Amino acid sequence: MLNIEIDLWDGLDFNQISEERPKLTSYILNSNKKVPTVIICPGGGYQYRSKREGEPIAISFNNAGYNAFVLEYSVAPYTHPQPILDLARSLTIIRQNSETWNIDIDNIIVCGFSAGGHLAASIGVLWSSNLFIGVSGIDTKLIKPNKLILAYPVITSGEFSHRGSFKNLLGEFPKRDELELLSLENQVDHNTPETFIWHTLEDGAVPMENSLFFVHKLRSFNIPFEFHIYPYGGHGLSLAIPLTSDEECQINSHVSRWMDQCLSWLNQSKQSKP
């Protein structure tokens, strides 16, 4: 396995305002053939990045035959658009190095959890916007993900929003047009990638309506998706197994099936492509 850390903006313009720099950590399989690849965006309310939703997820995808990358994207005090620029830069780097790393450039999936789910969904709906035009280090032809995986994602800035995520992403007094832009159910269109999405009914931090709103818009544009609502379990379950749990309540054998269901969806989706 190739396990390296990549400074996303090394040698490029980056307005550094904290000690941290955004980076990408690779979990690249030893393979002689092109391999599908997952970019993982951990959650943390745009305030931090959960370790429970990083490397354990990468290893799970490795075990299923996928390359993986964990993105340590910019969080507060950085604000929009820096996190999505980090993700677009990551997609550019990965596709530009596809020959060296044996990556299938037509099978790159972005997987996000909670606020990381908001980031993943953001690139899924905004990849064709003018946000990235003229940004050094980003090739706009290389930044569309082929698929999205969204786990208990932050989506809406409206009634059911996770206020802390939007405060960290947009500052104390966000503008209305910024809230509208980043209320992602409003940005879904026919260019949005097919999506696997799951949530729990008992999620008290990010209500499951966030996923419902996104799925409703996917349906209205006939975008293929698979959607699971599990009846029990709180927020931030990750794999819902002991390995990724800090507390007993984060272990749920029913919810833990999501990874197998997701892998089945990925395989079915690949087989159904024309």
XYZ file of N, CA and C in Angstrom:
822
model
N 0.834 -1.200 0.000
C 0.000 0.000 0.000
C 0.873 1.256 0.000
N 0.440 2.254 -0.765
C 1.117 3.545 -0.771
C 0.389 4.476 0.188
N 1.060 4.843 1.265
C 0.465 5.682 2.311
C 1.306 6.954 2.436
N 0.837 8.025 1.814
C 1.585 9.280 1.819
C 0.664 10.437 2.194
N 1.259 11.525 2.665
C 0.529 12.752 2.947
C 0.881 13.795 1.895
N -0.151 14.451 1.373
C 0.023 15.426 0.304
C -0.463 16.783 0.796
N 0.425 17.763 0.802
C 0.040 19.146 1.095
C -0.679 19.681 -0.139
N -1.973 19.957 -0.008
C -2.789 20.274 -1.177
C -2.319 21.514 -1.928
N -1.843 22.491 -1.203
C -1.538 23.775 -1.828
C -0.044 24.079 -1.828
N 0.768 23.053 -1.728
C 2.217 23.244 -1.745
C 2.642 23.936 -3.042
N 3.311 25.076 -2.912
C 3.766 25.809 -4.080
C 2.707 26.648 -4.759
N 1.484 26.663 -4.201
C 0.379 27.425 -4.781
C -0.097 28.478 -3.781
N -0.931 29.392 -4.263
C -1.475 30.428 -3.391
C -2.399 29.809 -2.349
N -2.103 30.077 -1.074
C -2.967 29.618 0.015
C -2.835 30.611 1.158
N -3.937 31.247 1.495
C -3.946 32.253 2.550
C -4.032 31.559 3.905
N -2.887 31.202 4.457
C -2.845 30.414 5.691
C -3.125 31.300 6.898
N -4.183 30.959 7.654
C -4.562 31.757 8.821
C -4.573 30.924 10.098
N -4.112 29.689 10.030
C -3.952 28.867 11.230
C -2.729 27.979 11.030
N -2.367 27.237 12.059
C -1.188 26.376 11.959
C -1.403 25.222 10.987
N -2.649 24.796 10.842
C -2.949 23.650 9.988
C -2.954 24.029 8.518
N -2.512 23.088 7.693
C -2.665 23.195 6.249
C -3.476 21.991 5.775
N -4.399 22.200 4.846
C -5.192 21.073 4.354
C -4.317 20.042 3.665
N -4.624 18.776 3.897
C -3.807 17.714 3.303
C -4.666 16.513 2.942
N -4.089 15.683 2.103
C -4.727 14.465 1.621
C -3.827 13.298 1.995
N -4.394 12.297 2.671
C -3.635 11.101 3.041
C -4.105 9.942 2.180
N -3.161 9.282 1.527
C -3.511 8.213 0.584
C -3.476 6.837 1.234
N -4.372 5.988 0.770
C -4.407 4.559 1.100
C -4.576 3.839 -0.239
N -3.481 3.784 -1.005
C -3.520 3.289 -2.377
C -3.062 1.838 -2.411
N -3.906 0.982 -2.963
C -3.617 -0.445 -3.024
C -2.486 -0.741 -4.005
N -1.784 -1.817 -3.754
C -0.812 -2.329 -4.718
C -1.581 -3.096 -5.790
N -1.682 -2.524 -6.961
C -2.493 -3.131 -8.013
C -1.891 -2.818 -9.369
N -2.043 -3.762 -10.297
C -1.581 -3.561 -11.665
C -2.710 -3.128 -12.593
N -3.903 -2.990 -12.041
C -5.038 -2.567 -12.852
C -5.653 -1.304 -12.259
N -6.467 -0.636 -13.056
C -7.128 0.578 -12.605
C -8.146 0.245 -11.514
N -8.113 1.021 -10.448
C -8.914 0.722 -9.263
C -9.854 1.892 -8.970
N -11.127 1.617 -8.622
C -12.012 2.702 -8.178
C -11.496 3.311 -6.877
N -11.831 4.560 -6.659
C -11.211 5.319 -5.575
C -12.248 6.142 -4.828
N -12.109 6.181 -3.506
C -13.020 6.935 -2.644
C -12.246 8.034 -1.925
N -12.756 9.259 -1.998
C -12.233 10.375 -1.207
C -13.155 10.554 -0.009
N -12.595 10.517 1.189
C -13.389 10.535 2.418
C -13.265 11.890 3.098
N -14.415 12.482 3.405
C -14.484 13.769 4.102
C -15.103 13.539 5.479
N -14.297 13.448 6.532
C -14.846 13.243 7.878
C -15.703 14.429 8.316
N -16.575 14.165 9.295
C -17.405 15.227 9.844
C -16.722 15.957 10.987
N -17.484 16.885 11.572
C -16.957 17.668 12.686
C -17.470 19.095 12.712
N -18.599 19.341 12.037
C -19.237 20.644 12.097
C -18.421 21.772 11.500
N -17.511 21.469 10.580
C -16.577 22.449 10.016
C -15.736 23.109 11.107
N -15.610 22.420 12.247
C -14.781 22.909 13.349
C -13.553 22.028 13.554
N -13.718 20.734 13.279
C -12.623 19.767 13.357
C -12.964 18.640 12.396
N -12.105 17.614 12.330
C -12.365 16.462 11.462
C -12.244 15.195 12.299
N -13.323 14.451 12.374
C -13.401 13.281 13.243
C -12.476 12.163 12.766
N -11.602 11.713 13.644
C -10.736 10.571 13.321
C -11.559 9.302 13.113
N -12.697 9.199 13.779
C -13.556 8.014 13.671
C -14.151 7.863 12.276
N -14.168 8.953 11.524
C -14.764 8.936 10.191
C -13.710 9.118 9.098
N -12.457 8.821 9.459
C -11.361 8.957 8.509
C -10.719 7.636 8.166
N -9.626 7.309 8.834
C -8.871 6.103 8.488
C -9.690 4.815 8.569
N -10.550 4.610 9.581
C -11.329 3.358 9.593
C -12.201 3.188 8.346
N -12.705 4.288 7.820
C -13.507 4.222 6.597
C -12.613 3.872 5.412
N -11.440 4.488 5.366
C -10.492 4.198 4.280
C -10.124 2.722 4.257
N -9.836 2.158 5.418
C -9.443 0.751 5.489
C -10.598 -0.156 5.073
N -11.813 0.211 5.446
C -12.978 -0.582 5.028
C -13.100 -0.617 3.512
N -12.890 0.523 2.870
C -12.941 0.545 1.405
C -11.745 -0.191 0.799
N -10.567 -0.068 1.404
C -9.408 -0.854 0.951
C -9.729 -2.338 0.948
N -10.336 -2.809 2.026
C -10.661 -4.234 2.151
C -11.647 -4.698 1.084
N -12.396 -3.747 0.524
C -13.351 -4.079 -0.534
C -12.775 -3.853 -1.928
N -11.481 -3.504 -2.007
C -10.837 -3.356 -3.304
C -10.801 -1.947 -3.863
N -11.004 -0.953 -3.001
C -10.991 0.447 -3.422
C -9.747 1.160 -2.891
N -9.156 2.010 -3.716
C -8.221 2.984 -3.174
C -9.000 3.970 -2.309
N -8.312 4.602 -1.375
C -8.982 5.601 -0.547
C -8.037 6.754 -0.252
N -8.631 7.902 -0.060
C -7.918 9.096 0.396
C -8.752 9.737 1.495
N -8.110 10.179 2.560
C -8.797 10.933 3.608
C -8.389 12.391 3.469
N -9.387 13.247 3.327
C -9.146 14.673 3.143
C -9.263 15.411 4.473
N -8.184 16.031 4.887
C -8.217 16.947 6.032
C -8.413 18.353 5.470
N -9.675 18.682 5.202
C -10.034 19.950 4.581
C -9.988 21.083 5.611
N -9.993 22.296 5.121
C -9.925 23.473 5.987
C -11.195 23.606 6.824
N -11.015 23.873 8.105
C -12.133 24.121 9.020
C -11.905 25.470 9.697
N -12.884 25.903 10.513
C -12.792 27.206 11.177
C -11.413 27.380 11.819
N -10.799 28.535 11.636
C -11.365 29.817 11.196
C -11.490 30.007 9.687
N -11.101 29.017 8.883
C -11.331 29.124 7.444
C -12.830 29.041 7.170
N -13.275 29.773 6.174
C -14.687 29.776 5.813
C -14.838 29.456 4.326
N -16.093 29.339 3.897
C -16.399 29.119 2.482
C -15.754 30.220 1.644
N -15.120 29.868 0.514
C -15.181 28.581 -0.188
C -13.987 27.663 0.058
N -13.154 27.923 1.064
C -11.910 27.171 1.185
C -12.106 25.655 1.274
N -13.075 25.140 2.072
C -13.214 23.673 2.129
C -13.521 23.038 0.770
N -14.406 23.651 0.006
C -14.751 23.051 -1.288
C -13.609 23.233 -2.290
N -12.820 24.285 -2.145
C -11.620 24.414 -2.978
C -10.629 23.302 -2.658
N -10.509 22.963 -1.368
C -9.635 21.848 -0.975
C -10.076 20.547 -1.639
N -11.383 20.315 -1.662
C -11.891 19.075 -2.258
C -11.698 19.080 -3.772
N -11.939 20.211 -4.400
C -11.717 20.306 -5.849
C -10.238 20.116 -6.190
N -9.370 20.662 -5.374
C -7.928 20.457 -5.567
C -7.576 18.980 -5.420
N -8.192 18.301 -4.450
C -7.948 16.868 -4.245
C -8.351 16.058 -5.469
N -9.523 16.341 -6.010
C -9.981 15.633 -7.207
C -9.038 15.886 -8.378
N -8.554 17.103 -8.496
C -7.599 17.430 -9.552
C -6.315 16.617 -9.403
N -5.772 16.599 -8.190
C -4.527 15.858 -7.939
C -4.700 14.377 -8.250
N -5.798 13.802 -7.786
C -6.015 12.366 -7.948
C -6.150 12.001 -9.425
N -6.919 12.776 -10.174
C -7.076 12.459 -11.594
C -5.792 12.744 -12.373
N -5.058 13.766 -11.990
C -3.796 14.055 -12.679
C -2.751 12.965 -12.449
N -2.855 12.255 -11.337
C -1.890 11.201 -11.002
C -2.461 9.802 -11.204
N -3.517 9.698 -11.994
C -4.227 8.427 -12.131
C -3.359 7.323 -12.725
N -2.475 7.663 -13.639
C -1.619 6.639 -14.243
C -0.614 6.112 -13.224
N -0.014 6.999 -12.467
C 0.973 6.602 -11.458
C 0.342 5.753 -10.369
N -0.877 6.116 -9.968
C -1.533 5.452 -8.834
C -2.541 4.385 -9.259
N -2.635 4.095 -10.570
C -3.577 3.086 -11.084
C -5.009 3.353 -10.619
N -5.459 4.561 -10.890
C -6.799 4.993 -10.497
C -7.713 5.016 -11.714
N -8.893 4.459 -11.566
C -9.926 4.524 -12.592
C -10.558 5.915 -12.520
N -10.218 6.786 -13.462
C -10.667 8.176 -13.381
C -12.170 8.319 -13.598
N -12.820 7.271 -14.092
C -14.266 7.309 -14.294
C -15.026 6.651 -13.152
N -14.320 6.359 -12.064
C -14.971 5.733 -10.909
C -14.369 6.304 -9.623
N -14.551 7.618 -9.461
C -14.072 8.319 -8.272
C -15.279 8.779 -7.465
N -15.332 8.321 -6.241
C -16.475 8.535 -5.361
C -16.064 9.467 -4.233
N -16.924 10.422 -3.892
C -16.683 11.270 -2.728
C -17.657 10.863 -1.632
N -17.101 10.535 -0.466
C -17.871 10.026 0.670
C -17.718 10.996 1.836
N -18.839 11.471 2.379
C -18.757 12.427 3.473
C -19.711 12.115 4.604
N -19.303 12.494 5.804
C -20.060 12.257 7.027
C -20.428 13.592 7.670
N -21.708 13.769 7.996
C -22.167 14.960 8.708
C -21.758 16.227 7.951
N -20.957 17.116 8.559
C -20.497 18.295 7.821
C -19.630 17.893 6.633
N -18.898 16.783 6.762
C -18.160 16.254 5.617
C -19.099 15.789 4.519
N -20.307 15.367 4.911
C -21.339 15.044 3.935
C -21.818 16.286 3.210
N -21.885 17.396 3.935
C -22.216 18.669 3.286
C -21.152 19.038 2.263
N -19.897 18.833 2.629
C -18.807 19.133 1.698
C -18.866 18.228 0.473
N -19.085 16.929 0.700
C -19.183 15.980 -0.417
C -20.347 16.337 -1.335
N -21.505 16.634 -0.734
C -22.666 17.007 -1.535
C -22.433 18.335 -2.249
N -21.668 19.233 -1.616
C -21.387 20.538 -2.233
C -20.661 20.384 -3.563
N -19.623 19.539 -3.589
C -18.909 19.354 -4.853
C -19.809 18.634 -5.853
N -20.721 17.795 -5.355
C -21.635 17.086 -6.236
C -22.609 17.998 -6.954
N -22.998 19.097 -6.305
C -23.983 19.998 -6.917
C -23.372 21.291 -7.454
N -22.139 21.605 -7.047
C -21.539 22.888 -7.436
C -20.316 22.744 -8.341
N -19.973 21.514 -8.726
C -18.746 21.299 -9.499
C -18.723 22.101 -10.801
N -19.890 22.379 -11.382
C -19.941 23.098 -12.658
C -20.153 24.598 -12.476
N -20.146 25.077 -11.227
C -20.361 26.498 -10.965
C -19.085 27.292 -11.235
N -19.185 28.613 -11.090
C -18.015 29.461 -11.361
C -17.100 29.612 -10.161
N -17.345 28.863 -9.085
C -16.513 28.949 -7.886
C -15.048 28.641 -8.162
N -14.800 27.783 -9.132
C -13.458 27.226 -9.325
C -12.700 27.850 -10.491
N -13.385 28.705 -11.238
C -12.769 29.292 -12.428
C -11.618 30.208 -12.018
N -10.461 29.955 -12.603
C -9.308 30.803 -12.352
C -8.547 30.493 -11.082
N -8.945 29.433 -10.352
C -8.232 29.069 -9.125
C -7.022 28.219 -9.490
N -5.848 28.703 -9.155
C -4.614 27.987 -9.470
C -4.586 26.635 -8.773
N -4.288 25.581 -9.549
C -4.217 24.235 -8.994
C -5.485 23.426 -9.151
N -6.542 24.045 -9.680
C -7.805 23.335 -9.894
C -8.114 23.294 -11.386
N -8.276 22.081 -11.906
C -8.669 21.882 -13.299
C -10.160 21.570 -13.305
N -10.964 22.494 -13.799
C -12.416 22.345 -13.729
C -12.922 21.153 -14.527
N -12.101 20.611 -15.424
C -12.513 19.431 -16.192
C -12.354 18.149 -15.389
N -11.712 18.234 -14.217
C -11.356 17.028 -13.461
C -12.052 16.924 -12.108
N -13.008 17.796 -11.810
C -13.486 17.881 -10.421
C -14.878 17.306 -10.187
N -15.506 16.752 -11.215
C -16.821 16.154 -10.973
C -16.656 14.744 -10.417
N -17.234 14.462 -9.236
C -17.219 13.083 -8.743
C -18.173 12.221 -9.559
N -17.852 10.942 -9.678
C -18.746 10.031 -10.401
C -19.918 9.578 -9.555
N -19.698 9.514 -8.241
C -20.762 9.107 -7.320
C -20.544 9.807 -5.982
N -21.623 9.878 -5.203
C -21.561 10.429 -3.849
C -22.036 9.385 -2.849
N -21.391 9.384 -1.681
C -21.859 8.613 -0.529
C -22.016 9.606 0.613
N -23.229 9.751 1.117
C -23.520 10.745 2.147
C -24.062 10.050 3.389
N -23.333 10.179 4.493
C -23.730 9.571 5.759
C -24.175 10.668 6.718
N -25.425 10.590 7.136
C -26.069 11.598 8.007
C -25.597 13.013 7.683
N -25.796 13.436 6.410
C -25.195 14.694 5.962
C -25.942 15.936 6.441
N -25.194 16.995 6.677
C -25.755 18.341 6.776
C -26.078 18.774 5.347
N -27.306 19.194 5.104
C -27.714 19.598 3.760
C -28.333 20.991 3.747
N -29.330 21.216 4.585
C -30.151 22.417 4.487
C -29.741 23.497 5.481
N -29.901 24.742 5.077
C -29.664 25.866 5.983
C -30.969 26.401 6.555
N -32.066 25.713 6.280
C -33.380 26.170 6.720
C -33.772 25.650 8.090
N -35.031 25.292 8.222
C -35.611 24.930 9.522
C -34.870 23.787 10.205
N -34.404 22.821 9.454
C -33.791 21.623 10.041
C -32.256 21.651 9.964
N -31.694 22.824 9.890
C -30.247 22.932 9.695
C -29.470 22.612 10.965
N -28.199 22.277 10.767
C -27.250 22.180 11.880
C -26.556 23.537 11.952
N -27.030 24.379 12.863
C -26.602 25.781 12.900
C -25.091 25.923 13.069
N -24.510 25.057 13.901
C -23.079 25.170 14.155
C -22.244 25.013 12.906
N -22.646 24.089 12.028
C -21.891 23.881 10.785
C -21.908 25.134 9.919
N -23.082 25.746 9.792
C -23.178 26.930 8.939
C -22.491 28.137 9.567
N -22.510 28.222 10.881
C -21.783 29.301 11.557
C -20.284 29.182 11.303
N -19.753 27.960 11.419
C -18.323 27.757 11.175
C -17.957 27.951 9.710
N -18.866 27.565 8.827
C -18.580 27.639 7.392
C -18.717 29.054 6.840
N -19.685 29.813 7.382
C -20.001 31.120 6.800
C -19.762 32.293 7.737
N -19.386 32.012 8.983
C -19.171 33.092 9.928
C -20.417 33.393 10.744
N -20.265 34.318 11.667
C -21.330 34.645 12.623
C -22.562 35.237 11.950
N -22.345 36.016 10.902
C -23.459 36.711 10.250
C -23.441 36.421 8.751
N -23.883 35.221 8.365
C -23.848 34.846 6.948
C -24.834 35.656 6.119
N -24.476 35.856 4.858
C -25.369 36.545 3.939
C -26.442 35.579 3.447
N -27.586 36.141 3.129
C -28.710 35.301 2.699
C -28.369 34.513 1.439
N -27.662 35.148 0.502
C -27.350 34.433 -0.739
C -26.373 33.291 -0.506
N -25.495 33.429 0.512
C -24.582 32.338 0.850
C -25.354 31.173 1.462
N -26.283 31.476 2.348
C -27.111 30.422 2.943
C -27.924 29.705 1.876
N -28.429 30.462 0.919
C -29.208 29.864 -0.163
C -28.330 28.958 -1.026
N -27.132 29.432 -1.361
C -26.218 28.646 -2.194
C -25.842 27.340 -1.520
N -25.597 27.384 -0.215
C -25.093 26.213 0.501
C -26.192 25.422 1.193
N -27.443 25.772 0.932
C -28.565 24.896 1.268
C -28.731 23.980 0.057
N -28.084 22.835 0.111
C -27.727 22.099 -1.101
C -28.902 21.474 -1.827
N -30.023 21.278 -1.123
C -31.194 20.764 -1.828
C -31.625 21.732 -2.924
N -31.267 23.009 -2.782
C -31.631 24.011 -3.787
C -30.736 23.966 -5.020
N -29.629 23.243 -4.947
C -28.649 23.251 -6.031
C -28.629 21.963 -6.849
N -29.394 20.972 -6.445
C -29.442 19.713 -7.205
C -29.986 19.985 -8.608
N -29.338 19.403 -9.608
C -29.851 19.479 -10.970
C -29.485 18.200 -11.715
N -29.684 18.188 -13.015
C -29.458 16.958 -13.784
C -27.985 16.577 -13.861
N -27.080 17.462 -13.424
C -25.645 17.161 -13.418
C -25.162 16.554 -12.108
N -26.054 16.386 -11.134
C -25.668 15.835 -9.834
C -25.387 14.336 -9.967
N -24.301 13.836 -9.387
C -23.993 12.397 -9.489
C -24.995 11.529 -8.735
N -25.075 10.273 -9.146
C -25.896 9.321 -8.401
C -25.355 9.186 -6.980
N -26.245 8.856 -6.051
C -25.924 9.025 -4.633
C -26.429 7.872 -3.780
N -25.589 7.452 -2.830
C -26.000 6.570 -1.730
C -26.060 7.448 -0.488
N -27.176 7.371 0.241
C -27.359 8.275 1.374
C -28.070 7.548 2.514
N -27.600 7.780 3.729
C -28.261 7.148 4.875
C -28.290 8.083 6.077
N -29.269 7.820 6.932
C -29.496 8.643 8.117
C -30.187 7.769 9.161
N -30.247 8.259 10.391
C -31.050 7.588 11.417
C -32.206 8.495 11.822
N -33.323 7.868 12.120
C -34.523 8.614 12.506
C -34.324 9.351 13.822
N -33.482 8.805 14.693
C -33.281 9.390 16.017
C -32.185 10.459 16.052
N -31.604 10.784 14.921
C -30.511 11.765 14.894
C -31.013 13.110 15.426
N -30.511 13.496 16.587
C -30.945 14.744 17.202
C -30.061 15.930 16.873
N -28.945 15.700 16.222
C -28.024 16.787 15.875
C -28.275 17.297 14.459
N -28.353 16.365 13.516
C -28.649 16.693 12.119
C -29.904 15.913 11.744
N -31.066 16.533 11.813
C -32.314 15.801 11.568
C -32.329 15.127 10.201
N -33.017 13.984 10.147
C -33.010 13.206 8.910
C -33.708 13.933 7.769
N -34.437 15.017 8.076
C -35.030 15.821 7.008
C -33.966 16.345 6.049
N -32.733 16.529 6.537
C -31.651 16.956 5.650
C -31.501 15.988 4.483
N -31.469 14.701 4.786
C -31.356 13.696 3.726
C -32.627 13.624 2.887
N -33.776 13.742 3.544
C -35.046 13.689 2.816
C -35.129 14.790 1.765
N -34.731 16.000 2.131
C -34.791 17.112 1.185
C -33.903 16.843 -0.028
N -32.717 16.305 0.226
C -31.779 16.039 -0.863
C -32.315 14.939 -1.776
N -32.818 13.877 -1.175
C -33.360 12.761 -1.954
C -34.563 13.210 -2.780
N -35.406 14.045 -2.193
C -36.575 14.550 -2.923
C -36.143 15.268 -4.198
N -35.086 16.070 -4.102
C -34.607 16.781 -5.288
C -33.927 15.830 -6.275
N -33.197 14.843 -5.772
C -32.631 13.841 -6.679
C -33.740 13.180 -7.490
N -34.809 12.832 -6.804
C -35.940 12.181 -7.465
C -36.554 13.090 -8.527
N -36.656 14.377 -8.229
C -37.292 15.298 -9.173
C -36.475 15.457 -10.451
N -35.169 15.185 -10.369
C -34.315 15.258 -11.554
C -33.948 13.872 -12.090
N -34.609 12.838 -11.581
C -34.376 11.460 -12.032
C -32.921 11.029 -11.884
N -32.275 11.492 -10.809
C -30.918 11.060 -10.492
C -31.003 9.753 -9.712
N -30.324 8.689 -10.127
C -30.380 7.426 -9.377
C -29.830 7.593 -7.959
N -30.477 6.946 -7.005
C -29.999 6.991 -5.625
C -30.467 5.751 -4.875
N -29.776 5.478 -3.762
C -30.244 4.496 -2.784
C -30.273 5.203 -1.442
N -31.376 5.060 -0.710
C -31.598 5.833 0.514
C -32.049 4.907 1.631
N -31.352 4.988 2.765
C -31.706 4.187 3.938
C -31.949 5.097 5.140
N -33.090 4.903 5.794
C -33.344 5.526 7.093
C -33.430 4.406 8.118
N -32.481 4.385 9.046
C -32.482 3.383 10.109
C -33.262 3.942 11.302
N -34.121 3.131 11.922
C -35.020 3.678 12.949
C -34.328 4.118 14.227
N -33.219 3.482 14.574
C -32.582 3.767 15.859
C -31.126 4.183 15.665
N -30.644 4.972 16.603
C -29.247 5.408 16.570
C -29.133 6.918 16.481
N -28.160 7.462 17.183
C -27.949 8.898 17.193
C -27.053 9.357 16.059
N -26.499 10.535 16.231
C -25.663 11.142 15.199
C -24.219 10.644 15.303
N -23.528 10.654 14.181
C -22.095 10.393 14.173
C -21.705 8.957 14.435
N -22.434 8.007 13.882
C -22.186 6.591 14.182
C -21.003 6.006 13.415
N -20.532 6.675 12.376
C -19.434 6.137 11.572
C -19.809 4.737 11.070
N -18.992 3.726 11.353
C -19.311 2.352 10.939
C -20.245 1.649 11.911
N -20.530 2.290 13.045
C -21.432 1.752 14.080
C -20.941 0.426 14.653
N -19.625 0.266 14.707
C -19.004 -0.941 15.264
C -18.044 -0.524 16.383
N -17.609 -1.467 17.218
C -16.723 -1.095 18.335
C -15.469 -0.336 17.912
N -14.892 -0.682 16.764
C -13.665 -0.037 16.304
C -13.809 1.471 16.169
N -14.981 1.933 15.768
C -15.179 3.364 15.505
C -16.039 4.034 16.564
N -16.156 3.412 17.719
C -17.059 3.920 18.751
C -16.301 4.358 19.996
N -16.651 5.538 20.484
C -16.134 6.021 21.763
C -17.076 5.675 22.909
N -18.335 5.415 22.565
C -19.355 5.112 23.562
C -20.193 3.929 23.089
N -20.810 3.263 24.047
C -21.648 2.100 23.734
C -22.778 2.467 22.783
N -23.309 3.680 22.926
C -24.450 4.083 22.102
C -24.080 4.263 20.628
N -22.794 4.257 20.316
C -22.360 4.390 18.927
C -22.201 3.045 18.229
N -22.542 1.972 18.926
C -22.506 0.627 18.348
C -23.931 0.206 18.028
N -24.176 -0.173 16.789
C -25.524 -0.551 16.371
C -25.395 -1.564 15.231
N -25.707 -2.808 15.525
C -25.493 -3.882 14.548
C -26.367 -3.720 13.312
N -27.526 -3.094 13.465
C -28.403 -2.884 12.312
C -27.844 -1.783 11.409
N -27.459 -0.668 12.011
C -26.906 0.440 11.231
C -25.575 0.053 10.589
N -24.826 -0.820 11.250
C -23.501 -1.195 10.729
C -23.583 -1.897 9.378
N -24.764 -2.277 8.959
C -24.932 -2.901 7.646
C -24.759 -1.907 6.498
N -24.720 -0.624 6.836
C -24.711 0.377 5.766
C -23.517 0.214 4.822
N -22.370 -0.157 5.355
C -21.192 -0.281 4.489
C -21.378 -1.397 3.465
N -21.873 -2.552 3.895
C -22.127 -3.640 2.948
C -23.189 -3.231 1.930
N -24.216 -2.523 2.388
C -25.254 -2.060 1.472
C -24.689 -1.055 0.471
N -23.798 -0.219 0.954
C -23.156 0.764 0.077
C -22.282 0.079 -0.969
N -21.497 -0.900 -0.550
C -20.639 -1.621 -1.493
C -21.473 -2.359 -2.532
N -22.589 -2.925 -2.104
C -23.488 -3.591 -3.041
C -24.035 -2.586 -4.057
N -24.397 -1.406 -3.574
C -24.884 -0.344 -4.463
C -23.804 0.074 -5.456
N -22.577 0.231 -4.980
C -21.481 0.607 -5.873
C -21.277 -0.435 -6.963
N -21.326 -1.709 -6.594
C -21.147 -2.781 -7.575
C -22.298 -2.821 -8.565
N -23.516 -2.671 -8.057
C -24.691 -2.680 -8.924
C -24.670 -1.485 -9.868
N -24.281 -0.336 -9.328
C -24.212 0.879 -10.135
C -23.200 0.724 -11.257
N -22.054 0.119 -10.939
C -21.006 -0.097 -11.940
C -21.489 -1.033 -13.040
N -22.207 -2.084 -12.641
C -22.677 -3.067 -13.611
C -23.777 -2.508 -14.506
N -24.537 -1.539 -13.989
C -25.674 -1.027 -14.745
C -25.295 0.095 -15.705
N -24.012 0.533 -15.676
C -23.602 1.610 -16.575
C -23.668 1.126 -18.023
N -24.130 1.982 -18.939
C -24.235 1.588 -20.352
C -22.866 1.383 -20.981
